[in-house]
Amino acid sequence: MMEKTIRNFCIIAHINHGKSTLADRLLEMTGSVSQMEMREQFLDSNPIERERGITIKLAPVRMKYQLATFNLIDTPGHVDFSYEVSRSLAACEGAILVVDAVSGIQAQTLANFSLAQRQGLVIIPVINKIDLEIAQPDKVSDQLVNVLGFRKEEIIFISAKIGKNIEQVLKAILERIPPPSGEVDKPLKALVFNATYDLYKGVLVWLRLIDGKITQQFIKDKLKIKFLGTGAVSSILEIGYFLPKMLPASTISAGEVGYLATGLKDISLCRVGDTVTFLRENKVESLPGYQEAKPMVFAGLFPIEGDSFLLLKDSLEKLKLSDAALSFTPEISQGMGKGFRCGFLGLLHAEIVQERLEREFNVNLVMTPPTVEYQIEKKNGQLVKILKAADFPDPAQIDKVYEPYVVAAIFTPIDFLGPVISLCKEKRATLVNQEYFGNQVKLTFRMPLAEMVIDFYDQIKNLSSGFASLDWVEEGFKQVEAVRIDILLNGQRVDAFSQIIPRPNVQIVSRNLVEKLKNLIPRQLFEVIIQATLGGKIIARERIAPFRKDVTAKLYGGDRTRRMKLLEKQKKGKKRMKQIGKIAIPQKVFTEVFKK
Ligand code: GDP
Ligand code: MG
């Protein structure tokens, strides 16, 4: 028999439309969080994600409403985590779509709406912020009817901020979202929609049970579970629910959302999207949609102080325990010393890892510009995969080069259509489809991932005043005429600045690169010559004149403490520098140089 009183749902919205505020109200109204614990935006628990306003880890929470149990499953809000978004939607039967009563349907509203629709979820349309004087609830409700095809009667008007009509939302969850449809008496089948690491309990998998149950008796009998995708096997140390703190329980059954402590030390064995069953079951089939963790973007991480290599190694290992998508292998770079080549889901993921290493582990880092994987057919028939420009073979050895492509969906208000299309064309993108939803447009492009990983997302956001949204899926490899250009500083190659580019762009990119480096690298006590080369030939050159940087020169005699302070400051500044031969390069040069 199946529990008919369960409702599994998520809240989807464009950024700032009130998703977190509504979640807070639902928790409050159902008495799920005590007043003491209640702080705004309860679900966004990681400090970095709170600051950035994105949700990386999907905190679920169990609530009681009347006689029913509600499980609210949070979804990450960024394209780097789109696979995780789709898996967290797969754990639900319904979604609350929150739309701001002032700004109406926005890019991310549409993107989320289509994801939820594709997943077959029941969608409850909610118009938020009706307390505002400038709210236009009628206009926005017409949009929901005309653009997304809702019926007028379905729409709920609320103010999450002042707690108006929240009861109607709770009622709608109960009445409109169907209970889960699995069977308790069937063999165990559960979807892994997230995994985290606990020092004592090992990997905790966050499960949506589809069929079957896990009970205390099974734990006593020492029954093992297996992960159908990765093949991993583990014991069950503990099971329980999210309230939203983890609370051990004696049983979790079909339709429910809970956690399972595995004792495993390696989180990459417990992939999001995988299917869990008992080891003894041999007829249970995998749930659809499972994907391997696949790094798409690669960058070198180097400690600023040469002796922190071991600290960096140790920190990456610790971080990997809670981040299955992170991969790394040691790398030695000419000029940068010992570090790691890391694989990430996307740019944001790379930035988050860098930030966590610096904040939580106190490692000072340089991150080299992100790159993609190139596949090369050499003239001798050998096939090689290249993850950093420095490894790119000599042009004479290359037969063919292939680069990864993506299909990108960009939702934008019509006002920004022109600039968005021109930007995409600049990035070697081809428009394959264009669809209109009211005053929003969905553009579908096919483009090289390499063009996207630099700062495409930021550029799209900038030229649309933050209104456009971007989503992409990989789409295999395609041939490209590509070469490697190198940068020499006073004759020494700095491999972090090497770049793989399409051949027609060689002149312009080389020119830009040396000019940018000239502007970014501070003057030194000696002359610095910057050269761009292709297969040993110089294609562009710049010069930085010498300059004596004595910060105390301006201070005449007198104030000794002030002079000491300045010298101290200069010394600290030096620490944020990377030494290439005799040349001191600020960390930011490595990240700024490839931006537009
Ligand atoms: P999220 O990005 O969708 O999670 O949005 P938040 O819940 O963080 O809300 C974004 C901003 O809108 C915050 O400053 C909230 O205080 C505000 N906000 C949310 N709901 C309401 C509402 O009903 N009325 C008003 N006036 N402001 C709201
Ligand atoms: Mg939020």
Short mmCIF file of C-alpha atoms in Angstrom, two decimals, residues 110-546:
data_model
loop_
_atom_site.label_atom_id
_atom_site.label_comp_id
_atom_site.label_asym_id
_atom_site.label_seq_id
_atom_site.Cartn_x
_atom_site.Cartn_y
_atom_site.Cartn_z
CA LEU A 110 10.36 30.09 -18.77
CA ALA A 111 13.45 27.92 -18.49
CA ASN A 112 12.21 26.39 -15.21
CA PHE A 113 8.66 26.07 -16.48
CA SER A 114 9.77 24.06 -19.50
CA LEU A 115 12.00 21.81 -17.37
CA ALA A 116 9.14 21.08 -14.97
CA GLN A 117 6.74 20.51 -17.83
CA ARG A 118 9.14 18.10 -19.54
CA GLN A 119 9.33 16.20 -16.25
CA GLY A 120 5.54 15.89 -16.22
CA LEU A 121 5.06 17.80 -12.95
CA VAL A 122 1.81 19.42 -11.85
CA ILE A 123 2.57 23.14 -11.83
CA ILE A 124 0.90 25.57 -9.42
CA PRO A 125 1.18 29.17 -10.67
CA VAL A 126 1.69 31.73 -7.90
CA ILE A 127 1.97 35.50 -8.33
CA ASN A 128 4.04 37.00 -5.52
CA LYS A 129 4.65 40.48 -4.06
CA ILE A 130 1.05 41.68 -4.41
CA ASP A 131 1.70 43.90 -1.35
CA LEU A 132 3.77 46.25 -3.51
CA GLU A 133 2.05 49.38 -4.75
CA ILE A 134 3.56 49.00 -8.20
CA ALA A 135 2.41 45.37 -8.48
CA GLN A 136 0.35 44.53 -11.57
CA PRO A 137 -1.18 41.21 -10.62
CA ASP A 138 -3.84 41.34 -13.36
CA LYS A 139 -1.34 41.98 -16.10
CA VAL A 140 0.96 39.22 -14.87
CA SER A 141 -1.96 36.83 -14.54
CA ASP A 142 -2.90 37.53 -18.19
CA GLN A 143 0.70 36.67 -19.10
CA LEU A 144 0.49 33.35 -17.27
CA VAL A 145 -2.72 32.56 -19.16
CA ASN A 146 -1.59 33.72 -22.59
CA VAL A 147 2.06 32.72 -22.58
CA LEU A 148 2.17 29.61 -20.40
CA GLY A 149 -1.39 28.39 -20.92
CA PHE A 150 -2.61 28.37 -17.29
CA ARG A 151 -6.29 28.84 -16.48
CA LYS A 152 -7.14 32.06 -14.65
CA GLU A 153 -8.77 30.15 -11.77
CA GLU A 154 -5.58 28.21 -11.08
CA ILE A 155 -3.50 31.26 -10.23
CA ILE A 156 -2.85 32.11 -6.56
CA PHE A 157 -2.01 35.69 -5.55
CA ILE A 158 0.28 36.02 -2.55
CA SER A 159 2.70 38.15 -0.64
CA ALA A 160 5.40 35.88 0.71
CA LYS A 161 6.88 38.81 2.57
CA ILE A 162 3.87 39.70 4.68
CA GLY A 163 2.52 36.15 4.65
CA LYS A 164 -0.66 36.81 2.68
CA ASN A 165 -2.59 33.85 1.18
CA ILE A 166 0.08 31.30 2.06
CA GLU A 167 -2.70 29.00 3.31
CA GLN A 168 -4.05 28.87 -0.26
CA VAL A 169 -0.67 27.65 -1.46
CA LEU A 170 -0.59 24.90 1.18
CA LYS A 171 -4.11 23.84 0.20
CA ALA A 172 -3.21 23.77 -3.47
CA ILE A 173 -0.19 21.56 -2.76
CA LEU A 174 -2.46 19.11 -0.95
CA GLU A 175 -5.30 19.18 -3.47
CA ARG A 176 -3.58 19.55 -6.83
CA ILE A 177 -0.32 17.65 -6.55
CA PRO A 178 -0.86 13.90 -6.74
CA PRO A 179 0.62 11.58 -4.13
CA PRO A 180 3.56 9.47 -5.31
CA SER A 181 2.55 6.28 -7.08
CA GLY A 182 5.14 3.64 -6.11
CA GLU A 183 4.54 0.47 -4.13
CA VAL A 184 5.89 -0.33 -0.67
CA ASP A 185 5.73 -4.08 -1.25
CA LYS A 186 7.91 -4.06 -4.35
CA PRO A 187 11.72 -4.42 -4.19
CA LEU A 188 13.58 -1.30 -3.11
CA LYS A 189 14.15 1.29 -5.82
CA ALA A 190 15.30 4.78 -4.86
CA LEU A 191 16.57 7.84 -6.74
CA VAL A 192 19.74 9.54 -5.48
CA PHE A 193 19.03 13.25 -5.91
CA ASN A 194 22.00 14.51 -3.92
CA ALA A 195 24.93 13.26 -1.87
CA THR A 196 26.94 14.96 0.88
CA TYR A 197 29.82 13.90 3.07
CA ASP A 198 29.82 13.54 6.83
CA LEU A 199 33.05 12.99 8.73
CA TYR A 200 31.53 10.26 10.93
CA LYS A 201 28.83 8.70 8.79
CA GLY A 202 30.65 8.83 5.45
CA VAL A 203 28.67 9.63 2.31
CA LEU A 204 25.04 10.51 2.98
CA VAL A 205 22.81 9.89 0.00
CA TRP A 206 19.61 11.86 -0.28
CA LEU A 207 16.94 9.53 -1.57
CA ARG A 208 13.52 9.70 -3.06
CA LEU A 209 12.16 6.20 -2.57
CA ILE A 210 10.17 5.05 -5.58
CA ASP A 211 9.27 1.50 -4.50
CA GLY A 212 9.93 -0.60 -1.40
CA LYS A 213 11.23 0.44 2.01
CA ILE A 214 14.27 0.47 4.25
CA THR A 215 13.66 -0.50 7.88
CA GLN A 216 15.60 -0.87 11.09
CA GLN A 217 15.30 -4.62 10.70
CA PHE A 218 17.20 -4.50 7.40
CA ILE A 219 19.93 -2.53 9.14
CA LYS A 220 20.09 -5.09 11.96
CA ASP A 221 20.27 -7.90 9.39
CA LYS A 222 23.22 -6.04 7.85
CA LEU A 223 21.61 -5.98 4.41
CA LYS A 224 23.83 -4.27 1.84
CA ILE A 225 22.69 -1.81 -0.80
CA LYS A 226 24.06 -1.26 -4.28
CA PHE A 227 24.19 1.66 -6.69
CA LEU A 228 23.16 0.44 -10.13
CA GLY A 229 25.02 3.14 -12.08
CA THR A 230 28.41 3.10 -10.38
CA GLY A 231 28.21 -0.50 -9.14
CA ALA A 232 29.22 0.58 -5.64
CA VAL A 233 28.08 -1.52 -2.67
CA SER A 234 27.69 -0.26 0.90
CA SER A 235 26.21 -0.98 4.28
CA ILE A 236 23.41 1.07 5.82
CA LEU A 237 24.58 2.88 8.95
CA GLU A 238 21.52 5.04 9.47
CA ILE A 239 18.34 6.20 7.77
CA GLY A 240 16.19 9.23 8.44
CA TYR A 241 14.34 12.34 7.33
CA PHE A 242 15.17 16.00 6.82
CA LEU A 243 13.37 18.33 9.21
CA PRO A 244 15.41 20.07 7.65
CA LYS A 245 18.11 18.92 10.08
CA MET A 246 18.71 15.22 9.68
CA LEU A 247 16.60 13.13 12.03
CA PRO A 248 17.14 9.37 12.29
CA ALA A 249 14.03 7.25 11.67
CA SER A 250 13.19 3.55 11.90
CA THR A 251 11.69 3.24 8.42
CA ILE A 252 11.63 5.15 5.15
CA SER A 253 9.26 3.92 2.49
CA ALA A 254 8.05 4.32 -1.08
CA GLY A 255 7.13 7.88 -2.00
CA GLU A 256 9.15 9.39 0.84
CA VAL A 257 12.22 11.57 0.85
CA GLY A 258 15.03 10.78 3.29
CA TYR A 259 18.71 10.10 3.73
CA LEU A 260 20.86 7.02 4.08
CA ALA A 261 24.31 7.01 5.69
CA THR A 262 26.60 4.66 3.78
CA GLY A 263 29.91 4.89 5.65
CA LEU A 264 31.58 5.18 2.23
CA LYS A 265 34.58 7.51 2.07
CA ASP A 266 34.38 8.30 -1.63
CA ILE A 267 31.49 10.48 -2.76
CA SER A 268 32.11 9.79 -6.44
CA LEU A 269 30.65 6.29 -5.85
CA CYS A 270 27.28 7.89 -5.02
CA ARG A 271 26.32 9.85 -8.10
CA VAL A 272 23.26 12.09 -8.33
CA GLY A 273 20.73 10.37 -10.60
CA ASP A 274 21.82 6.85 -9.64
CA THR A 275 19.39 4.13 -8.50
CA VAL A 276 19.74 2.41 -5.11
CA THR A 277 18.44 -1.07 -4.33
CA PHE A 278 19.40 -3.98 -2.07
CA LEU A 279 22.42 -6.00 -3.13
CA ARG A 280 20.33 -9.18 -3.18
CA GLU A 281 17.83 -7.76 -5.70
CA ASN A 282 18.64 -8.63 -9.28
CA LYS A 283 15.55 -7.60 -11.20
CA VAL A 284 15.42 -3.89 -10.33
CA GLU A 285 16.01 -1.63 -13.32
CA SER A 286 17.79 1.71 -13.27
CA LEU A 287 15.71 4.88 -13.21
CA PRO A 288 16.03 6.89 -16.43
CA GLY A 289 18.30 9.90 -16.85
CA TYR A 290 21.47 8.79 -15.07
CA GLN A 291 24.66 10.55 -16.23
CA GLU A 292 28.31 10.14 -15.32
CA ALA A 293 29.94 13.10 -13.59
CA LYS A 294 31.53 14.76 -16.56
CA PRO A 295 33.95 17.63 -16.18
CA MET A 296 33.56 20.00 -19.12
CA VAL A 297 35.92 22.80 -18.15
CA PHE A 298 39.54 22.45 -17.07
CA ALA A 299 41.91 24.82 -15.31
CA GLY A 300 45.22 24.65 -13.51
CA LEU A 301 45.32 25.53 -9.82
CA PHE A 302 48.68 26.62 -8.46
CA PRO A 303 49.59 27.68 -4.93
CA ILE A 304 51.04 31.18 -4.73
CA GLU A 305 53.60 30.19 -2.16
CA GLY A 306 55.57 27.28 -3.63
CA ASP A 307 55.60 25.41 -0.34
CA SER A 308 51.79 25.20 -0.09
CA PHE A 309 51.58 22.44 -2.68
CA LEU A 310 50.89 19.80 -0.03
CA LEU A 311 48.31 22.00 1.62
CA LEU A 312 46.59 22.39 -1.75
CA LYS A 313 46.70 18.63 -2.36
CA ASP A 314 45.25 17.90 1.05
CA SER A 315 42.54 20.56 0.63
CA LEU A 316 41.49 19.28 -2.80
CA GLU A 317 41.20 15.77 -1.38
CA LYS A 318 38.99 17.02 1.44
CA LEU A 319 36.87 19.11 -0.91
CA LYS A 320 36.37 16.17 -3.23
CA LEU A 321 34.74 14.25 -0.40
CA SER A 322 31.76 16.56 -0.66
CA ASP A 323 32.00 17.45 -4.35
CA ALA A 324 31.73 14.45 -6.64
CA ALA A 325 31.97 16.53 -9.79
CA LEU A 326 35.45 17.83 -8.96
CA SER A 327 38.42 16.00 -10.48
CA PHE A 328 42.15 16.75 -10.29
CA THR A 329 45.57 15.41 -11.29
CA PRO A 330 49.02 16.83 -10.51
CA GLU A 331 50.48 19.20 -13.06
CA ILE A 332 53.83 20.90 -13.40
CA SER A 333 53.85 24.19 -15.20
CA GLN A 334 56.81 26.02 -16.59
CA GLY A 335 56.89 29.22 -14.62
CA MET A 336 54.10 28.30 -12.19
CA GLY A 337 55.64 25.27 -10.55
CA LYS A 338 53.70 22.38 -9.04
CA GLY A 339 49.92 22.42 -8.97
CA PHE A 340 46.86 20.54 -10.22
CA ARG A 341 44.86 20.31 -13.41
CA CYS A 342 41.24 20.31 -12.26
CA GLY A 343 38.03 19.39 -14.05
CA PHE A 344 34.80 21.26 -13.34
CA LEU A 345 31.18 21.19 -14.47
CA GLY A 346 31.42 24.77 -15.66
CA LEU A 347 32.83 28.19 -14.85
CA LEU A 348 30.74 28.84 -11.76
CA HIS A 349 31.72 25.47 -10.34
CA ALA A 350 35.39 26.38 -10.91
CA GLU A 351 34.94 29.70 -9.14
CA ILE A 352 33.19 28.09 -6.21
CA VAL A 353 35.97 25.54 -5.78
CA GLN A 354 38.60 28.28 -5.90
CA GLU A 355 36.67 30.36 -3.39
CA ARG A 356 36.19 27.42 -1.01
CA LEU A 357 39.88 26.51 -1.17
CA GLU A 358 40.80 30.06 -0.26
CA ARG A 359 38.17 30.58 2.44
CA GLU A 360 37.81 27.21 4.08
CA PHE A 361 41.34 25.90 3.63
CA ASN A 362 43.37 29.12 3.52
CA VAL A 363 45.23 28.24 0.34
CA ASN A 364 46.32 31.20 -1.77
CA LEU A 365 45.83 30.23 -5.38
CA VAL A 366 46.27 31.15 -8.98
CA MET A 367 43.70 29.66 -11.31
CA THR A 368 44.74 29.54 -14.95
CA PRO A 369 42.14 30.41 -17.59
CA PRO A 370 39.60 27.68 -18.16
CA THR A 371 39.81 25.53 -21.24
CA VAL A 372 37.91 22.63 -22.80
CA GLU A 373 39.01 19.18 -23.95
CA TYR A 374 40.43 19.00 -27.48
CA GLN A 375 40.77 15.70 -29.30
CA ILE A 376 43.56 15.48 -31.79
CA GLU A 377 44.29 13.02 -34.57
CA LYS A 378 48.01 13.09 -35.15
CA LYS A 379 49.63 12.40 -38.53
CA ASN A 380 51.06 9.18 -37.09
CA GLY A 381 47.51 7.98 -36.44
CA GLN A 382 47.69 8.54 -32.68
CA LEU A 383 44.60 9.97 -30.94
CA VAL A 384 45.27 12.33 -28.01
CA LYS A 385 43.07 14.23 -25.57
CA ILE A 386 44.35 17.66 -24.62
CA LEU A 387 43.24 19.35 -21.39
CA LYS A 388 45.66 22.26 -21.43
CA ALA A 389 47.05 24.42 -24.18
CA ALA A 390 50.65 23.69 -23.18
CA ASP A 391 50.16 20.04 -24.25
CA PHE A 392 48.83 20.94 -27.69
CA PRO A 393 51.15 19.33 -30.25
CA ASP A 394 53.23 21.11 -32.84
CA PRO A 395 51.20 22.05 -35.96
CA ALA A 396 53.45 19.80 -38.06
CA GLN A 397 52.26 16.71 -36.13
CA ILE A 398 48.55 17.44 -36.35
CA ASP A 399 46.16 15.90 -38.81
CA LYS A 400 42.78 16.92 -37.36
CA VAL A 401 41.54 18.76 -34.26
CA TYR A 402 38.10 18.32 -32.69
CA GLU A 403 36.46 20.54 -30.07
CA PRO A 404 33.33 20.01 -27.93
CA TYR A 405 30.06 21.60 -28.99
CA VAL A 406 26.97 22.51 -27.00
CA VAL A 407 23.38 23.34 -27.74
CA ALA A 408 22.56 26.48 -25.81
CA ALA A 409 19.08 27.77 -25.00
CA ILE A 410 18.94 31.46 -24.27
CA PHE A 411 15.73 33.01 -22.97
CA THR A 412 15.70 36.78 -23.37
CA PRO A 413 13.22 39.66 -23.43
CA ILE A 414 12.64 40.80 -27.03
CA ASP A 415 14.33 44.15 -26.29
CA PHE A 416 17.73 42.46 -26.14
CA LEU A 417 17.24 40.12 -29.10
CA GLY A 418 19.58 42.01 -31.45
CA PRO A 419 22.58 42.30 -29.11
CA VAL A 420 22.20 38.69 -27.92
CA ILE A 421 22.20 37.38 -31.50
CA SER A 422 25.25 39.49 -32.46
CA LEU A 423 27.18 38.28 -29.43
CA CYS A 424 26.38 34.67 -30.30
CA LYS A 425 27.50 35.12 -33.91
CA GLU A 426 30.79 36.54 -32.61
CA LYS A 427 31.18 33.32 -30.63
CA ARG A 428 30.93 31.07 -33.72
CA ALA A 429 27.36 30.14 -32.78
CA THR A 430 24.70 29.17 -35.32
CA LEU A 431 21.07 29.92 -34.61
CA VAL A 432 18.96 26.80 -34.98
CA ASN A 433 15.62 27.89 -33.58
CA GLN A 434 13.73 30.94 -32.40
CA GLU A 435 10.48 30.74 -30.43
CA TYR A 436 8.31 33.52 -28.99
CA PHE A 437 6.58 33.48 -25.61
CA GLY A 438 4.84 36.82 -25.21
CA ASN A 439 7.61 39.40 -24.97
CA GLN A 440 10.22 36.73 -24.30
CA VAL A 441 12.17 34.83 -26.93
CA LYS A 442 13.82 31.45 -26.72
CA LEU A 443 16.88 31.23 -28.95
CA THR A 444 18.53 27.90 -29.59
CA PHE A 445 22.16 27.95 -30.73
CA ARG A 446 24.78 25.39 -31.58
CA MET A 447 28.20 26.65 -30.50
CA PRO A 448 31.70 25.60 -29.41
CA LEU A 449 31.95 25.10 -25.65
CA ALA A 450 35.33 26.87 -25.76
CA GLU A 451 33.55 30.11 -26.69
CA MET A 452 31.16 29.69 -23.80
CA VAL A 453 33.60 28.94 -21.00
CA ILE A 454 35.36 32.27 -20.97
CA ASP A 455 32.81 34.83 -19.91
CA PHE A 456 29.85 34.23 -22.21
CA TYR A 457 27.43 33.96 -19.30
CA ASP A 458 28.57 37.30 -17.85
CA GLN A 459 28.38 38.95 -21.24
CA ILE A 460 24.84 37.69 -21.87
CA LYS A 461 23.82 38.95 -18.41
CA ASN A 462 25.50 42.32 -18.98
CA LEU A 463 24.02 43.09 -22.34
CA SER A 464 20.53 42.10 -21.19
CA SER A 465 20.75 43.97 -17.86
CA GLY A 466 20.58 40.60 -16.13
CA PHE A 467 17.30 39.58 -17.79
CA ALA A 468 18.45 36.80 -20.12
CA SER A 469 19.09 33.27 -18.98
CA LEU A 470 21.25 30.53 -20.38
CA ASP A 471 21.09 26.77 -20.32
CA TRP A 472 23.16 24.28 -22.29
CA VAL A 473 23.70 20.61 -23.00
CA GLU A 474 26.77 19.05 -24.59
CA GLU A 475 26.53 17.84 -28.15
CA GLY A 476 29.63 15.92 -29.12
CA PHE A 477 32.79 16.99 -30.92
CA LYS A 478 33.26 18.78 -34.21
CA GLN A 479 36.32 19.42 -36.32
CA VAL A 480 38.02 22.80 -35.97
CA GLU A 481 41.07 24.41 -37.65
CA ALA A 482 42.89 25.22 -34.43
CA VAL A 483 46.44 26.11 -33.40
CA ARG A 484 48.26 27.00 -30.22
CA ILE A 485 49.76 30.40 -29.58
CA ASP A 486 52.32 30.93 -26.82
CA ILE A 487 53.30 33.95 -24.78
CA LEU A 488 56.93 34.66 -23.95
CA LEU A 489 57.93 37.10 -21.21
CA ASN A 490 61.55 38.14 -21.71
CA GLY A 491 62.00 35.03 -23.79
CA GLN A 492 60.51 32.62 -21.24
CA ARG A 493 57.32 30.82 -22.22
CA VAL A 494 54.51 31.13 -19.66
CA ASP A 495 52.35 28.14 -20.40
CA ALA A 496 49.39 29.47 -18.41
CA PHE A 497 48.98 32.11 -21.13
CA SER A 498 49.15 29.65 -24.02
CA GLN A 499 45.88 29.37 -25.85
CA ILE A 500 44.25 27.13 -28.44
CA ILE A 501 42.37 29.20 -30.99
CA PRO A 502 40.76 28.84 -34.42
CA ARG A 503 43.39 29.59 -37.07
CA PRO A 504 41.61 32.57 -38.68
CA ASN A 505 41.70 34.38 -35.32
CA VAL A 506 45.46 34.07 -34.78
CA GLN A 507 46.44 37.63 -35.70
CA ILE A 508 43.70 39.40 -33.81
CA VAL A 509 43.85 37.23 -30.71
CA SER A 510 47.66 37.49 -30.47
CA ARG A 511 47.54 41.27 -30.79
CA ASN A 512 44.84 41.50 -28.12
CA LEU A 513 46.67 39.16 -25.81
CA VAL A 514 49.99 41.02 -25.81
CA GLU A 515 48.24 44.38 -25.47
CA LYS A 516 46.19 43.14 -22.56
CA LEU A 517 49.22 41.68 -20.82
CA LYS A 518 51.02 44.97 -21.31
CA ASN A 519 48.19 46.73 -19.49
CA LEU A 520 47.77 44.12 -16.78
CA ILE A 521 51.37 43.36 -15.81
CA PRO A 522 52.71 46.11 -13.55
CA ARG A 523 55.98 47.77 -14.44
CA GLN A 524 59.02 46.05 -13.07
CA LEU A 525 62.48 47.33 -12.19
CA PHE A 526 63.60 46.15 -15.63
CA GLU A 527 62.21 46.10 -19.14
CA VAL A 528 59.69 43.35 -19.98
CA ILE A 529 59.23 42.15 -23.55
CA ILE A 530 55.95 40.36 -24.30
CA GLN A 531 55.81 38.19 -27.42
CA ALA A 532 53.10 36.00 -28.92
CA THR A 533 54.38 33.09 -31.01
CA LEU A 534 52.90 30.40 -33.24
CA GLY A 535 55.07 27.35 -33.92
CA GLY A 536 58.15 29.40 -32.91
CA LYS A 537 57.33 32.41 -35.13
CA ILE A 538 56.71 35.78 -33.47
CA ILE A 539 53.32 37.25 -34.42
CA ALA A 540 52.89 40.10 -31.94
CA ARG A 541 55.10 42.03 -29.53
CA GLU A 542 54.80 44.65 -26.79
CA ARG A 543 57.19 46.24 -24.33
CA ILE A 544 56.74 47.37 -20.73
CA ALA A 545 59.21 50.09 -19.79
CA PRO A 546 61.10 49.69 -16.51
#
